[in-house]
Short mmCIF file of C-alpha atoms in Angstrom, two decimals:
data_model
loop_
_atom_site.label_atom_id
_atom_site.label_comp_id
_atom_site.label_asym_id
_atom_site.label_seq_id
_atom_site.Cartn_x
_atom_site.Cartn_y
_atom_site.Cartn_z
CA LEU Q 1 4.66 -9.87 -10.46
CA SER Q 2 4.49 -9.90 -14.24
CA HIS Q 3 2.36 -6.77 -14.20
CA LEU Q 4 4.94 -4.91 -12.09
CA LYS Q 5 7.73 -5.92 -14.46
CA ILE Q 6 6.15 -4.93 -17.78
CA SER Q 7 3.19 -2.60 -17.28
CA LYS Q 8 3.16 1.18 -17.08
CA GLU Q 9 -0.31 1.33 -15.53
CA ILE Q 10 -1.92 0.75 -12.16
CA GLY Q 11 -2.62 -2.86 -11.29
CA THR Q 12 -5.92 -3.71 -9.59
CA VAL Q 13 -5.78 -7.09 -7.85
CA VAL Q 14 -9.30 -8.46 -7.44
CA MET Q 15 -9.79 -11.28 -4.94
CA PRO Q 16 -12.86 -12.28 -2.93
CA THR Q 17 -12.94 -11.42 0.76
CA GLY Q 18 -10.95 -13.87 2.87
CA THR Q 19 -8.86 -15.35 0.04
CA GLY Q 20 -5.51 -13.83 0.96
CA LYS Q 21 -5.14 -10.29 -0.34
CA THR Q 22 -2.65 -9.48 2.44
CA GLU Q 23 -0.63 -12.64 1.76
CA THR Q 24 -0.60 -11.60 -1.90
CA MET Q 25 0.79 -8.21 -0.89
CA LEU Q 26 3.48 -9.96 1.14
CA SER Q 27 4.32 -12.31 -1.74
CA VAL Q 28 4.60 -9.40 -4.19
CA MET Q 29 6.81 -7.50 -1.75
CA ILE Q 30 9.22 -10.44 -1.50
CA ALA Q 31 9.16 -11.70 -5.09
CA ASN Q 32 9.49 -8.19 -6.55
CA ARG Q 33 12.06 -7.15 -3.91
CA CYS Q 34 10.15 -3.94 -3.24
CA LYS Q 35 12.49 -1.54 -1.46
CA LYS Q 36 9.96 0.62 0.39
CA ILE Q 37 6.19 0.16 0.39
CA LEU Q 38 3.43 2.38 1.68
CA VAL Q 39 0.30 0.33 2.41
CA THR Q 40 -2.87 2.33 2.87
CA VAL Q 41 -6.10 1.05 4.41
CA PRO Q 42 -9.46 2.68 5.16
CA SER Q 43 -9.64 1.99 8.93
CA ASP Q 44 -7.63 1.67 12.13
CA ALA Q 45 -8.69 -1.96 12.58
CA LEU Q 46 -7.34 -2.90 9.15
CA ARG Q 47 -4.18 -0.85 9.75
CA THR Q 48 -3.40 -2.88 12.88
CA GLN Q 49 -4.32 -6.19 11.23
CA ILE Q 50 -2.11 -5.60 8.18
CA PHE Q 51 0.73 -4.25 10.34
CA ASP Q 52 0.71 -7.50 12.33
CA LYS Q 53 0.79 -9.58 9.14
CA PHE Q 54 3.63 -7.62 7.54
CA LYS Q 55 5.86 -7.71 10.62
CA THR Q 56 5.54 -11.53 10.82
CA LEU Q 57 5.24 -12.24 7.06
CA GLY Q 58 1.75 -13.59 7.72
CA LEU Q 59 1.28 -17.20 6.66
CA LEU Q 60 4.26 -17.25 4.29
CA LYS Q 61 6.71 -18.72 6.82
CA LYS Q 62 4.14 -21.04 8.37
CA PHE Q 63 3.39 -22.63 4.99
CA GLY Q 64 7.02 -22.66 3.84
CA ILE Q 65 6.43 -20.20 1.01
CA VAL Q 66 9.48 -18.29 2.24
CA GLY Q 67 12.39 -19.92 4.01
CA GLU Q 68 12.61 -20.10 7.78
CA ASN Q 69 15.63 -17.77 7.60
CA ALA Q 70 13.83 -15.10 5.56
CA ILE Q 71 14.43 -11.69 7.11
CA TYR Q 72 11.39 -9.84 8.41
CA PRO Q 73 10.75 -6.38 6.99
CA ARG Q 74 11.08 -3.32 9.21
CA VAL Q 75 7.46 -2.22 9.45
CA GLY Q 76 6.27 1.14 10.72
CA ILE Q 77 2.73 2.08 11.60
CA LEU Q 78 1.67 5.65 10.96
CA ARG Q 79 -1.13 6.93 13.21
CA GLN Q 80 -0.85 10.69 12.70
CA LYS Q 81 0.32 13.27 10.18
CA PHE Q 82 3.91 14.48 10.12
CA GLU Q 83 4.86 17.99 11.20
CA ASN Q 84 7.52 18.51 8.52
CA LEU Q 85 9.47 16.90 5.69
CA GLY Q 86 12.37 15.98 7.98
CA GLU Q 87 10.06 13.81 10.09
CA ILE Q 88 8.88 12.04 6.95
CA GLU Q 89 12.43 11.31 5.80
CA SER Q 90 13.46 10.11 9.25
CA PHE Q 91 10.45 7.83 9.78
CA PHE Q 92 10.48 6.31 6.30
CA GLY Q 93 14.26 5.94 6.51
CA GLU Q 94 13.79 3.41 9.32
CA CYS Q 95 11.20 1.27 7.51
CA ASN Q 96 10.85 -1.09 4.58
CA VAL Q 97 7.07 -0.96 4.89
CA VAL Q 98 4.81 1.74 6.34
CA ILE Q 99 1.17 0.94 7.11
CA THR Q 100 -1.30 3.78 7.53
CA SER Q 101 -4.86 4.82 6.91
CA MET Q 102 -5.49 6.61 3.66
CA ASN Q 103 -7.12 9.49 5.55
CA ILE Q 104 -3.85 10.37 7.27
CA VAL Q 105 -1.78 10.62 4.09
CA ALA Q 106 -4.52 11.88 1.79
CA ASN Q 107 -5.30 14.78 4.13
CA SER Q 108 -1.64 15.71 4.60
CA PRO Q 109 -0.17 18.77 2.86
CA VAL Q 110 0.59 18.19 -0.81
CA ASN Q 111 4.35 18.64 -0.30
CA HIS Q 112 4.22 15.85 2.30
CA GLN Q 113 2.30 13.62 -0.11
CA LYS Q 114 4.86 14.26 -2.85
CA LYS Q 115 7.76 13.48 -0.48
CA ILE Q 116 6.20 10.16 0.55
CA ALA Q 117 5.63 9.23 -3.12
CA GLU Q 118 9.24 10.18 -3.89
CA ILE Q 119 10.65 8.06 -1.03
CA CYS Q 120 8.57 4.90 -1.59
CA SER Q 121 9.13 2.40 -4.35
CA HIS Q 122 5.50 1.17 -4.26
CA LEU Q 123 2.02 2.08 -3.05
CA PHE Q 124 -0.36 -0.73 -2.11
CA ILE Q 125 -3.96 0.42 -1.60
CA ASP Q 126 -6.17 -2.00 0.33
CA GLU Q 127 -9.94 -1.80 -0.08
CA ALA Q 128 -9.27 0.13 -3.29
CA HIS Q 129 -12.93 0.61 -4.17
CA HIS Q 130 -12.69 3.66 -1.86
CA VAL Q 131 -9.99 5.27 -4.01
CA LYS Q 132 -12.48 7.33 -6.00
CA ALA Q 133 -13.08 9.50 -2.93
CA SER Q 134 -11.57 12.81 -4.01
CA SER Q 135 -8.87 13.02 -1.30
CA TRP Q 136 -7.81 9.38 -1.93
CA ASP Q 137 -7.73 9.95 -5.67
CA GLU Q 138 -5.60 13.09 -5.32
CA PHE Q 139 -3.09 11.25 -3.13
CA ARG Q 140 -2.93 8.36 -5.58
CA LYS Q 141 -2.17 10.81 -8.39
CA GLN Q 142 1.10 11.76 -6.63
CA TRP Q 143 2.46 8.35 -7.67
CA ASP Q 144 3.76 7.02 -10.98
CA LYS Q 145 1.09 4.59 -12.13
CA GLN Q 146 3.46 1.64 -12.44
CA LYS Q 147 4.29 1.97 -8.72
CA VAL Q 148 0.66 1.41 -7.63
CA LEU Q 149 -1.12 -1.85 -6.86
CA MET Q 150 -4.70 -1.66 -5.65
CA PHE Q 151 -6.36 -4.56 -3.85
CA THR Q 152 -10.10 -5.07 -3.61
CA ALA Q 153 -12.87 -7.64 -3.52
CA THR Q 154 -15.26 -5.21 -5.19
CA PRO Q 155 -13.82 -3.53 -8.31
CA PHE Q 156 -17.18 -2.05 -9.28
CA ARG Q 157 -18.80 0.71 -7.28
CA ASN Q 158 -22.44 1.57 -6.64
CA ASP Q 159 -21.83 5.14 -7.91
CA GLN Q 160 -20.69 3.70 -11.27
CA LYS Q 161 -17.16 5.16 -10.96
CA ARG Q 162 -14.65 2.72 -12.40
CA LEU Q 163 -11.40 1.94 -10.68
CA GLU Q 164 -8.38 2.96 -12.68
CA GLY Q 165 -5.88 0.36 -13.80
CA LYS Q 166 -5.66 -3.09 -15.27
CA ILE Q 167 -7.66 -5.73 -13.42
CA ILE Q 168 -5.44 -8.61 -12.40
#
């Protein structure tokens, strides 16, 4: 939360597998009062898993981290590319959070990528060690750095490419 308030660079949240990266995303969303988040993941299985957590606020209500009366976010799941900019505006207009695979947005036309970055207040990238793939990196570059939080258990890659941003 501190990083989002004062930094002008990408934040890279490093947590071991199974320690609550998704709950951290949820906590940041609530504590920072993020208006509209795009969450990208590398696979359909993760897309569905994170969608389910966001629509129920994961473990946050169960453990009393947020109040019982906390309002659930309106969560959309994106499974295919948009046909035009109007579809993007309409879909994102109905959601507080959109969950998708990075391949869908990163392989969309550049004007679509720019529109999504313009509409959303934040980009959360799960499994961020994949972000150095050229299409992922190009999509990420559509965003102001201070709007981006990357989440990973493995901040160092076998190909020696470093992840951008401040490790948190």
